[in-house]
Amino acid sequence: APARGDSGSKARSCAEVRQLYGAKGFSLSGVPQAEISGEHLRICPQGYTCCTSEMEENFANKSRSEFEAMMKEAGRSVQATLTAQHRSFDSYFQDLLNKSEKALYDAFPSMYGELYTQNVKVFKDLYSELRRYYRSSNINLEEALNEFWTRLLERLFKLMNPQYHITDEYLDCMVKHAEQHKPFGEVPRDLKVKATRAFIAARSYAQGFLVGSDVVKKVSQVSLSHECTRAIMKLMYCPHCRGMSSVRPCNNYCLNVVKGCLANQADLNTEWKYLMDSLIVVADRIDGPYNVDTVIGTIHMRIAEAISNLQENKDSITAKVFQGCGNPKISTKGSSSEDKKRRGKVTLEAKSSAQALEMLVLDAKGNLTALKTYWITLPSSLCSKKVMASSASDDKCWNGMTKGSYLPEVMGDGLANQINNPEVEVDITKPDMTIRQQIMQLKIMTNRLGNANIGNDVDFQDTSDDMSGSGSGDSCPDDVCGKRLSKSPSTRQPETHAIPKQSGHGVSGASSRSLPSASLLLLLSVAAIALQHLWR
């Protein structure tokens, strides 16, 4: 039966609906001046109405685009937060590395003369490799550091023994014998342990923000289903068609509609929280045990310490090399004394930026904590701030049929909980594949962060918009998992996983969940595509 607020009275004016319809950019041609019978309606209740079939369809399309815009706007806010955190840390870390390199270039010429000037490229290559590693190039950091010390030893040995003709073959033998006697002291081993932990943590931390932002961006672009579009239309525009423009939607009614529409998005919640928690844990590592400020900011000082160790032990190292490799031939070229090339000592200093790092980490942890529940609080946020639903206790709100109270209970979060949603027909057997792929990306990134938390390296490669990777295992972003895993930084070749390409910067590292092999990633991707075609 027709439902009218003033049954028995003459048909009400449609002036408010006409004004709204025109404001949305539609032609007023054919729009009723007063209420008409609503048997033609397919979404709104079929009582007296101010909407024609065409108006209903236009409002439905409008409600769809407006709701999708709300989603994207909410997503952009989260993206902006994560991107800003990445930019702040990235700027801090790059500046730290730049200052160390500049300090080396400024001080070493006075300290070491030709020992430095003839080997500038060795030092430049080291900092170049460190930057490449931080930016996600597929290189082994430990191997890069070992290569630096080997090249430096070869060149310094020749410069410190200019009276001899030293061939490449002799240098190979020299390196093997000299390394047994630690020519640079404990610096190479100590720097390798500390620098790898710091760089692994730094790049996985930076990449974590970018992956989180990328996930939000892709999920925010997921289109609404046909059933969701109908429900959103009924929620947002049907009260206008019924002549109840001033009546706000019931809060619980709005929650059921939005929870039904965003059921798949809510399933991101578990892995999203793990990612946020993992970033917080690694942030504490960066500002705590891994001491990024001190380790990265003093690389030049450690190199100077190593060179000084070599100079002090020059005679004993040379004697042991000659004993193991034989005496090289005397050079026919005039020799010059290495001591002449060594200048007066210059004091090396490292300006601490620990306070800046502490503030960065504190700010990041606050933002990450606030974002933990983003996906499950999104429905209530949209209902209260965008749809402008009434208060929960309001019994004179739009309940989908008329003005009154809303009786059905509010559904839980996630796809599985929508099986009895009274407002949106949701097929819980067909999860959205784009969102499932983003859940996989969250798992993989959390794994990297968990490994970074315990100093293990997990390398990765950039792939342009390839989001087909997957992760497996139970998430475990806290220190408990770290204690179950390996005890020290890994010295084996890092595992490799694909990540989305992100503006030239990247990161690896992970949580302590077992990492998927490349074969498993491929199988899961093929299975996902097959299921998608099957469901179609």
Coordinates of C-alpha atoms in Angstrom, one line a residue:
A1 CA 0.0 0.0 0.0
P2 CA 1.2 3.5 -0.7
A3 CA 3.1 4.9 2.3
R4 CA 2.5 8.6 2.8
G5 CA 3.4 10.9 5.6
D6 CA 0.0 12.6 5.3
S7 CA -2.3 9.9 4.0
G8 CA -5.5 11.1 2.5
S9 CA -4.3 14.6 1.8
K10 CA -3.5 15.9 -1.7
A11 CA -0.3 14.9 -3.5
R12 CA 2.7 16.7 -2.1
S13 CA 5.0 19.0 -4.1
C14 CA 8.2 17.6 -5.6
A15 CA 9.9 21.0 -5.4
E16 CA 12.8 19.7 -3.2
V17 CA 13.5 16.7 -5.4
R18 CA 13.4 18.9 -8.5
Q19 CA 15.9 21.3 -6.9
L20 CA 18.2 18.4 -5.9
Y21 CA 17.9 16.7 -9.3
G22 CA 18.8 19.9 -11.1
A23 CA 21.7 20.5 -8.7
K24 CA 23.2 17.1 -9.6
G25 CA 23.4 18.2 -13.3
F26 CA 20.2 16.5 -14.7
S27 CA 17.5 18.0 -16.9
L28 CA 14.2 18.8 -15.2
S29 CA 12.3 17.8 -18.3
G30 CA 9.9 15.1 -17.3
V31 CA 10.4 15.5 -13.6
P32 CA 7.0 15.5 -11.7
Q33 CA 5.8 18.7 -10.1
A34 CA 3.9 16.6 -7.5
E35 CA 3.9 13.0 -6.3
I36 CA 2.9 10.2 -8.7
S37 CA 2.2 6.5 -8.2
G38 CA 5.4 4.5 -7.8
E39 CA 4.7 1.1 -9.4
H40 CA 7.5 1.7 -11.9
L41 CA 10.2 1.9 -9.3
R42 CA 12.8 -0.9 -9.2
I43 CA 14.9 0.2 -6.2
C44 CA 12.9 2.5 -4.1
P45 CA 9.7 1.6 -2.3
Q46 CA 6.8 1.6 -4.7
G47 CA 4.6 4.1 -2.8
Y48 CA 3.8 7.6 -3.9
T49 CA 7.0 9.1 -5.3
C50 CA 8.6 12.1 -7.0
C51 CA 10.9 10.0 -9.1
T52 CA 10.4 8.5 -12.5
S53 CA 12.2 5.4 -13.8
E54 CA 14.8 7.6 -15.5
M55 CA 15.3 9.6 -12.3
E56 CA 15.8 6.5 -10.3
E57 CA 18.4 5.2 -12.7
N58 CA 20.2 8.5 -12.8
F59 CA 20.2 8.7 -9.0
A60 CA 21.5 5.2 -8.8
N61 CA 24.4 6.0 -11.0
K62 CA 25.0 9.2 -9.1
S63 CA 25.0 7.4 -5.8
R64 CA 27.5 4.9 -7.1
S65 CA 30.0 7.6 -8.3
E66 CA 29.5 9.6 -5.1
F67 CA 30.2 6.6 -2.9
E68 CA 33.2 5.6 -4.9
A69 CA 34.5 9.2 -4.6
M70 CA 34.0 9.0 -0.8
M71 CA 36.1 5.8 -0.8
K72 CA 38.8 7.4 -2.8
E73 CA 38.8 10.5 -0.7
A74 CA 39.2 8.5 2.5
G75 CA 41.9 6.4 0.9
R76 CA 43.8 9.5 -0.2
S77 CA 44.0 10.7 3.3
V78 CA 45.6 7.5 4.4
Q79 CA 47.9 7.5 1.4
A80 CA 49.0 11.1 2.2
T81 CA 49.8 10.0 5.8
L82 CA 51.9 7.0 4.7
T83 CA 53.6 8.9 1.9
A84 CA 54.5 11.7 4.2
Q85 CA 56.1 9.3 6.7
H86 CA 58.1 7.7 3.9
R87 CA 59.2 11.0 2.6
S88 CA 60.4 12.2 6.0
F89 CA 62.3 9.0 6.8
D90 CA 63.8 8.8 3.3
S91 CA 65.0 12.4 3.4
Y92 CA 66.5 11.8 6.9
F93 CA 68.3 8.6 5.8
Q94 CA 69.6 9.9 2.5
D95 CA 70.9 13.0 4.3
L96 CA 72.7 10.8 6.9
L97 CA 74.5 8.9 4.1
N98 CA 75.3 12.1 2.2
K99 CA 76.8 13.8 5.2
S100 CA 79.0 10.7 5.9
E101 CA 80.2 10.7 2.3
K102 CA 80.9 14.4 2.3
A103 CA 82.9 14.2 5.5
L104 CA 85.0 11.5 4.0
Y105 CA 85.7 13.6 0.9
D106 CA 86.5 16.6 3.0
A107 CA 88.9 14.9 5.5
F108 CA 90.6 12.1 3.7
P109 CA 92.8 14.1 1.3
S110 CA 94.5 15.8 4.3
M111 CA 94.7 12.6 6.3
Y112 CA 95.9 10.1 3.7
G113 CA 97.2 12.1 0.7
E114 CA 97.7 9.8 -2.3
L115 CA 96.4 6.8 -0.3
Y116 CA 93.1 8.6 -0.8
T117 CA 93.5 10.7 -4.0
Q118 CA 94.6 7.7 -6.1
N119 CA 91.6 5.6 -4.8
V120 CA 88.7 8.1 -4.8
K121 CA 86.7 5.8 -7.0
V122 CA 86.8 2.9 -4.5
F123 CA 85.2 5.1 -1.9
K124 CA 82.6 6.6 -4.3
D125 CA 81.7 3.1 -5.5
L126 CA 81.0 2.1 -1.9
Y127 CA 78.6 4.9 -1.2
S128 CA 77.0 4.3 -4.7
E129 CA 76.4 0.6 -3.8
L130 CA 75.0 1.5 -0.4
R131 CA 72.5 3.9 -2.1
R132 CA 71.6 1.3 -4.7
Y133 CA 70.9 -1.3 -2.0
Y134 CA 68.7 1.2 0.0
R135 CA 66.8 2.0 -3.2
S136 CA 66.0 -1.7 -3.7
S137 CA 68.5 -2.7 -6.3
N138 CA 69.0 -6.5 -6.4
I139 CA 72.4 -6.5 -4.9
N140 CA 74.0 -8.4 -1.9
L141 CA 75.0 -5.9 0.6
E142 CA 77.5 -8.1 2.4
E143 CA 79.2 -8.9 -0.9
A144 CA 79.4 -5.2 -1.8
L145 CA 81.1 -4.5 1.5
N146 CA 83.5 -7.4 1.1
E147 CA 84.3 -6.2 -2.4
F148 CA 85.1 -2.7 -1.0
W149 CA 87.5 -4.0 1.6
T150 CA 89.2 -6.2 -1.0
R151 CA 89.7 -3.5 -3.5
L152 CA 90.9 -1.1 -0.9
L153 CA 93.4 -3.6 0.5
E154 CA 94.8 -4.3 -3.0
R155 CA 95.3 -0.6 -3.8
L156 CA 96.7 0.4 -0.4
F157 CA 99.1 -2.5 -0.4
K158 CA 100.5 -1.4 -3.7
L159 CA 100.8 2.2 -2.6
M160 CA 102.5 1.2 0.7
N161 CA 105.0 -0.9 -1.2
P162 CA 105.9 1.3 -4.2
Q163 CA 109.4 -0.2 -4.6
Y164 CA 107.9 -3.5 -5.8
H165 CA 106.3 -4.5 -9.0
I166 CA 103.1 -6.2 -7.9
T167 CA 101.0 -8.1 -10.5
D168 CA 97.3 -8.9 -10.3
E169 CA 98.2 -12.6 -9.6
Y170 CA 100.3 -11.5 -6.7
L171 CA 97.5 -9.3 -5.4
D172 CA 95.1 -12.3 -5.4
C173 CA 97.6 -14.3 -3.3
M174 CA 98.2 -11.2 -1.1
V175 CA 94.5 -10.9 -0.4
K176 CA 94.1 -14.5 0.7
H177 CA 97.1 -14.3 3.0
A178 CA 96.5 -10.8 4.4
E179 CA 92.8 -11.4 5.3
Q180 CA 93.8 -14.2 7.6
H181 CA 95.7 -11.6 9.6
K182 CA 92.9 -9.0 9.7
P183 CA 94.8 -6.1 8.1
F184 CA 92.0 -3.6 8.9
G185 CA 91.5 -5.0 12.4
E186 CA 87.9 -5.8 13.4
V187 CA 86.4 -2.9 11.5
P188 CA 85.2 -4.8 8.4
R189 CA 83.4 -7.6 10.4
D190 CA 81.9 -5.1 12.8
L191 CA 80.8 -2.7 10.1
K192 CA 79.3 -5.5 8.1
V193 CA 77.2 -6.7 11.0
K194 CA 76.0 -3.3 12.0
A195 CA 75.6 -1.7 8.6
T196 CA 73.7 -4.6 7.1
R197 CA 71.2 -4.7 10.0
A198 CA 70.8 -0.9 9.7
F199 CA 70.3 -0.9 6.0
I200 CA 68.0 -3.9 6.0
A201 CA 65.8 -2.2 8.6
A202 CA 65.9 1.2 6.9
R203 CA 64.9 0.0 3.4
S204 CA 62.2 -2.4 4.6
Y205 CA 60.8 0.4 6.8
A206 CA 60.7 2.9 4.0
Q207 CA 59.2 0.3 1.6
G208 CA 56.6 -0.6 4.2
F209 CA 55.0 2.8 3.9
L210 CA 55.0 2.7 0.2
V211 CA 53.4 -0.7 0.0
G212 CA 50.7 0.3 2.5
S213 CA 50.0 3.4 0.4
D214 CA 49.9 1.4 -2.8
V215 CA 47.5 -1.1 -1.3
V216 CA 45.1 1.6 -0.2
K217 CA 45.2 3.2 -3.6
K218 CA 44.4 0.0 -5.5
V219 CA 41.7 -1.1 -3.0
S220 CA 40.1 2.4 -3.2
Q221 CA 39.7 1.9 -6.9
V222 CA 37.6 -1.3 -6.7
S223 CA 34.2 -0.8 -8.3
L224 CA 31.0 -1.3 -6.4
S225 CA 28.9 -4.4 -7.2
H226 CA 25.4 -4.1 -8.8
E227 CA 23.8 -5.1 -5.5
C228 CA 25.8 -2.5 -3.6
T229 CA 24.8 0.2 -6.1
R230 CA 21.1 -0.5 -5.5
A231 CA 21.6 -0.5 -1.7
I232 CA 23.6 2.8 -1.8
M233 CA 20.9 4.4 -4.0
K234 CA 18.1 3.2 -1.6
L235 CA 20.1 4.6 1.3
M236 CA 21.1 8.0 -0.1
Y237 CA 18.4 9.0 -2.7
C238 CA 15.2 7.0 -2.1
P239 CA 14.2 9.2 0.9
H240 CA 14.3 12.2 -1.5
C241 CA 12.0 10.3 -4.0
R242 CA 9.6 9.6 -1.1
G243 CA 9.4 13.4 -0.3
M244 CA 11.5 12.9 2.9
S245 CA 14.6 15.0 1.9
S246 CA 15.1 16.3 5.4
V247 CA 15.0 12.8 7.0
R248 CA 18.5 11.4 7.6
P249 CA 19.3 7.7 7.2
C250 CA 19.2 5.5 10.3
N251 CA 22.8 4.9 11.6
N252 CA 22.5 1.1 11.9
Y253 CA 20.8 1.0 8.5
C254 CA 23.7 2.9 7.0
L255 CA 26.2 0.6 8.7
N256 CA 24.6 -2.5 7.3
V257 CA 24.6 -1.0 3.8
V258 CA 28.3 0.1 3.9
K259 CA 29.5 -3.1 5.7
G260 CA 27.8 -5.1 2.9
C261 CA 29.4 -2.9 0.2
L262 CA 32.8 -3.0 1.8
A263 CA 32.8 -6.6 3.0
N264 CA 35.9 -7.5 1.0
Q265 CA 37.8 -4.4 2.1
A266 CA 37.2 -5.2 5.7
D267 CA 39.0 -8.5 5.2
L268 CA 42.2 -6.5 4.8
N269 CA 42.0 -5.7 8.5
T270 CA 44.0 -8.5 9.9
E271 CA 47.0 -8.2 7.5
W272 CA 46.8 -4.4 7.6
K273 CA 47.1 -4.4 11.4
Y274 CA 50.1 -6.8 11.1
L275 CA 51.8 -4.4 8.7
M276 CA 51.2 -1.4 11.0
D277 CA 52.5 -3.3 14.0
S278 CA 55.5 -4.5 12.1
L279 CA 56.4 -1.0 11.0
I280 CA 56.2 0.1 14.6
V281 CA 58.5 -2.7 15.8
V282 CA 61.1 -1.9 13.1
A283 CA 60.8 1.8 13.9
D284 CA 61.9 0.9 17.4
R285 CA 64.8 -1.1 16.1
I286 CA 65.9 1.8 13.9
D287 CA 65.9 4.2 16.8
G288 CA 67.1 1.6 19.2
P289 CA 69.4 -1.5 18.9
Y290 CA 70.2 -1.0 15.2
N291 CA 71.2 2.6 16.0
V292 CA 70.8 3.8 12.4
D293 CA 71.9 7.3 13.2
T294 CA 75.3 6.2 14.6
V295 CA 76.0 3.4 12.2
I296 CA 75.2 5.2 9.0
G297 CA 76.5 8.5 10.1
T298 CA 79.9 7.2 11.1
I299 CA 80.8 5.0 8.1
H300 CA 83.6 7.4 7.1
M301 CA 85.0 7.2 10.6
R302 CA 85.0 3.4 10.5
I303 CA 86.8 3.4 7.2
A304 CA 89.4 5.9 8.6
E305 CA 89.9 3.6 11.6
A306 CA 90.4 0.6 9.3
I307 CA 93.0 2.4 7.2
S308 CA 94.9 3.5 10.3
N309 CA 94.9 -0.2 11.5
L310 CA 96.4 -1.2 8.2
Q311 CA 99.1 1.5 8.4
E312 CA 100.0 0.6 11.9
N313 CA 100.4 -3.1 11.0
K314 CA 101.9 -2.5 7.6
D315 CA 105.3 -4.1 8.3
S316 CA 103.9 -7.3 9.9
I317 CA 101.2 -7.7 7.3
T318 CA 103.8 -7.2 4.5
A319 CA 106.2 -9.7 6.0
K320 CA 103.5 -12.3 6.3
V321 CA 102.4 -11.7 2.7
F322 CA 106.0 -12.0 1.5
Q323 CA 106.3 -15.2 3.5
G324 CA 103.2 -16.8 1.9
C325 CA 103.4 -15.4 -1.6
G326 CA 107.1 -14.9 -2.1
N327 CA 109.0 -11.6 -2.6
P328 CA 107.7 -9.6 -5.5
K329 CA 110.1 -8.2 -8.1
I330 CA 111.7 -4.9 -7.5
S331 CA 110.1 -2.2 -9.5
T332 CA 112.2 -0.4 -12.2
K333 CA 110.3 2.8 -11.6
G334 CA 111.4 5.3 -9.0
S335 CA 109.9 4.6 -5.7
S336 CA 108.4 7.2 -3.4
S337 CA 107.9 6.9 0.2
E338 CA 104.4 6.2 1.4
D339 CA 105.1 8.2 4.5
K340 CA 105.5 11.3 2.5
K341 CA 102.0 10.9 1.2
R342 CA 100.6 10.6 4.7
R343 CA 99.7 14.0 6.0
G344 CA 98.9 15.3 9.4
K345 CA 96.0 13.8 11.2
V346 CA 92.6 15.5 11.0
T347 CA 90.0 14.9 13.6
L348 CA 86.9 13.2 12.2
E349 CA 83.6 14.0 13.7
A350 CA 80.0 12.8 13.2
K351 CA 77.2 15.2 14.0
S352 CA 74.5 13.3 15.7
S353 CA 71.0 13.6 14.4
A354 CA 69.6 11.1 16.9
Q355 CA 67.0 13.6 18.2
A356 CA 65.7 14.1 14.7
L357 CA 65.3 10.4 14.3
E358 CA 63.6 10.0 17.6
M359 CA 61.0 12.6 16.6
L360 CA 60.5 10.9 13.2
V361 CA 59.9 7.6 14.9
L362 CA 57.6 9.0 17.5
D363 CA 55.5 10.7 14.8
A364 CA 55.4 7.6 12.7
K365 CA 54.3 5.4 15.6
G366 CA 51.5 7.8 16.4
N367 CA 50.2 7.8 12.8
L368 CA 50.6 4.0 12.4
T369 CA 48.7 3.3 15.6
A370 CA 45.9 5.6 14.4
L371 CA 45.7 3.7 11.1
K372 CA 45.5 0.2 12.5
T373 CA 41.7 0.0 12.5
Y374 CA 41.2 1.9 9.2
W375 CA 39.4 -0.8 7.3
I376 CA 36.9 -1.8 10.0
T377 CA 36.2 1.7 11.1
L378 CA 35.7 2.9 7.5
P379 CA 31.9 2.1 7.5
S380 CA 31.1 4.1 10.6
S381 CA 33.4 6.9 9.4
L382 CA 31.6 7.1 6.1
C383 CA 28.2 6.9 7.7
S384 CA 28.8 9.7 10.2
K385 CA 30.9 12.0 8.1
K386 CA 29.8 11.5 4.5
V387 CA 26.3 9.9 4.5
M388 CA 25.4 12.0 7.5
A389 CA 23.4 9.3 9.2
S390 CA 21.3 10.0 12.2
S391 CA 22.3 9.1 15.8
A392 CA 22.0 5.5 16.8
S393 CA 19.0 6.2 19.1
D394 CA 17.0 8.1 16.5
D395 CA 13.6 6.4 15.8
K396 CA 12.5 8.9 13.2
C397 CA 15.1 8.3 10.5
W398 CA 15.0 6.8 7.0
N399 CA 15.1 3.0 7.4
G400 CA 15.0 2.1 3.8
M401 CA 11.2 2.1 3.5
T402 CA 9.9 5.1 5.5
K403 CA 10.6 7.3 8.4
G404 CA 10.8 5.3 11.6
S405 CA 13.2 3.2 13.6
Y406 CA 15.6 0.5 12.2
L407 CA 15.2 -2.9 13.9
P408 CA 17.7 -5.3 12.2
E409 CA 21.0 -6.0 14.0
V410 CA 24.2 -4.6 12.7
M411 CA 26.3 -7.1 10.8
G412 CA 29.9 -8.0 11.7
D413 CA 32.9 -7.0 9.6
G414 CA 34.2 -8.9 6.6
L415 CA 32.8 -11.0 3.8
A416 CA 31.9 -14.1 5.9
N417 CA 29.7 -12.0 8.2
Q418 CA 27.5 -10.7 5.4
I419 CA 25.7 -13.9 4.8
N420 CA 22.5 -12.6 6.5
N421 CA 22.9 -8.9 5.6
P422 CA 19.4 -7.5 5.3
E423 CA 20.4 -4.6 3.0
V424 CA 23.0 -5.9 0.5
E425 CA 22.9 -9.3 -1.2
V426 CA 26.5 -10.4 -0.8
D427 CA 27.9 -13.6 -2.4
I428 CA 30.4 -14.7 0.3
T429 CA 31.7 -17.5 -2.0
K430 CA 33.2 -15.0 -4.4
P431 CA 35.9 -12.8 -2.8
D432 CA 37.1 -9.8 -4.8
M433 CA 40.4 -10.9 -6.5
T434 CA 42.0 -7.5 -6.5
I435 CA 41.6 -7.2 -2.8
R436 CA 42.8 -10.8 -2.3
Q437 CA 46.0 -9.8 -4.2
Q438 CA 46.4 -6.8 -2.0
I439 CA 46.1 -9.0 1.1
M440 CA 48.9 -11.1 -0.3
Q441 CA 51.0 -8.0 -0.8
L442 CA 50.5 -7.0 2.9
K443 CA 51.6 -10.5 3.9
I444 CA 54.8 -10.3 1.9
M445 CA 55.7 -6.9 3.2
T446 CA 55.0 -7.9 6.8
N447 CA 57.3 -10.9 6.2
R448 CA 60.1 -8.6 5.0
L449 CA 59.7 -6.4 8.1
G450 CA 59.7 -9.3 10.4
N451 CA 63.0 -10.5 8.9
A452 CA 64.4 -7.0 9.1
N453 CA 63.4 -7.0 12.7
I454 CA 65.9 -9.8 13.4
G455 CA 68.5 -8.6 10.9
N456 CA 67.7 -11.1 8.1
D457 CA 67.9 -9.8 4.5
V458 CA 65.1 -10.6 2.0
D459 CA 65.9 -9.0 -1.3
F460 CA 63.3 -8.1 -3.9
Q461 CA 62.9 -6.7 -7.4
D462 CA 60.8 -3.9 -8.8
T463 CA 58.0 -5.0 -11.0
S464 CA 55.8 -2.4 -12.8
D465 CA 52.3 -2.8 -11.3
D466 CA 52.8 -6.5 -10.9
M467 CA 50.6 -7.3 -7.9
S468 CA 50.3 -11.0 -8.4
G469 CA 52.7 -12.1 -5.7
S470 CA 51.5 -13.9 -2.7
G471 CA 52.5 -14.7 0.9
S472 CA 51.7 -17.5 3.2
G473 CA 51.9 -18.5 6.8
D474 CA 50.6 -16.9 10.0
S475 CA 51.4 -13.3 10.6
C476 CA 53.6 -12.6 13.6
P477 CA 54.9 -9.0 13.7
D478 CA 56.2 -8.8 17.2
D479 CA 59.6 -9.7 18.8
V480 CA 58.3 -13.1 19.8
C481 CA 58.5 -14.3 16.3
G482 CA 62.0 -12.8 15.9
K483 CA 63.2 -14.9 18.8
R484 CA 61.9 -18.1 17.1
L485 CA 63.9 -17.3 14.0
S486 CA 67.5 -17.0 13.3
K487 CA 69.8 -15.3 15.8
S488 CA 72.1 -13.2 13.6
P489 CA 72.1 -11.4 10.3
S490 CA 72.0 -13.8 7.4
T491 CA 75.1 -14.3 5.4
R492 CA 73.5 -16.3 2.6
Q493 CA 72.2 -15.0 -0.7
P494 CA 68.9 -13.1 0.1
E495 CA 65.6 -14.6 -1.1
T496 CA 63.9 -12.6 -3.8
H497 CA 60.2 -11.6 -4.1
A498 CA 58.4 -9.2 -6.4
I499 CA 57.0 -5.9 -5.1
P500 CA 55.1 -3.1 -6.8
K501 CA 57.3 -0.4 -8.4
Q502 CA 57.3 2.7 -6.2
S503 CA 58.9 6.0 -7.4
G504 CA 62.4 4.8 -7.5
H505 CA 62.7 3.8 -3.9
G506 CA 62.1 0.4 -2.3
V507 CA 62.7 -1.7 0.7
S508 CA 62.9 -5.2 1.9
G509 CA 62.8 -6.9 5.2
A510 CA 59.9 -8.8 6.7
S511 CA 58.0 -10.5 9.4
S512 CA 58.8 -13.9 10.6
R513 CA 56.2 -15.7 8.7
S514 CA 57.5 -18.3 6.3
L515 CA 58.1 -16.6 2.9
P516 CA 56.6 -18.0 -0.3
S517 CA 58.9 -19.4 -2.9
A518 CA 58.8 -18.1 -6.5
S519 CA 57.1 -21.3 -7.6
L520 CA 54.4 -20.9 -5.0
L521 CA 53.8 -17.3 -6.0
L522 CA 53.3 -18.4 -9.6
L523 CA 51.0 -21.2 -8.7
L524 CA 48.8 -18.9 -6.5
S525 CA 48.7 -16.3 -9.3
V526 CA 47.6 -18.9 -11.8
A527 CA 45.0 -20.3 -9.4
A528 CA 43.7 -16.8 -8.7
I529 CA 43.2 -16.1 -12.4
A530 CA 41.6 -19.5 -13.0
L531 CA 39.1 -18.9 -10.1
Q532 CA 38.3 -15.4 -11.4
H533 CA 37.4 -16.9 -14.9
L534 CA 35.4 -19.7 -13.2
W535 CA 33.4 -17.3 -11.1
R536 CA 32.6 -15.2 -14.1

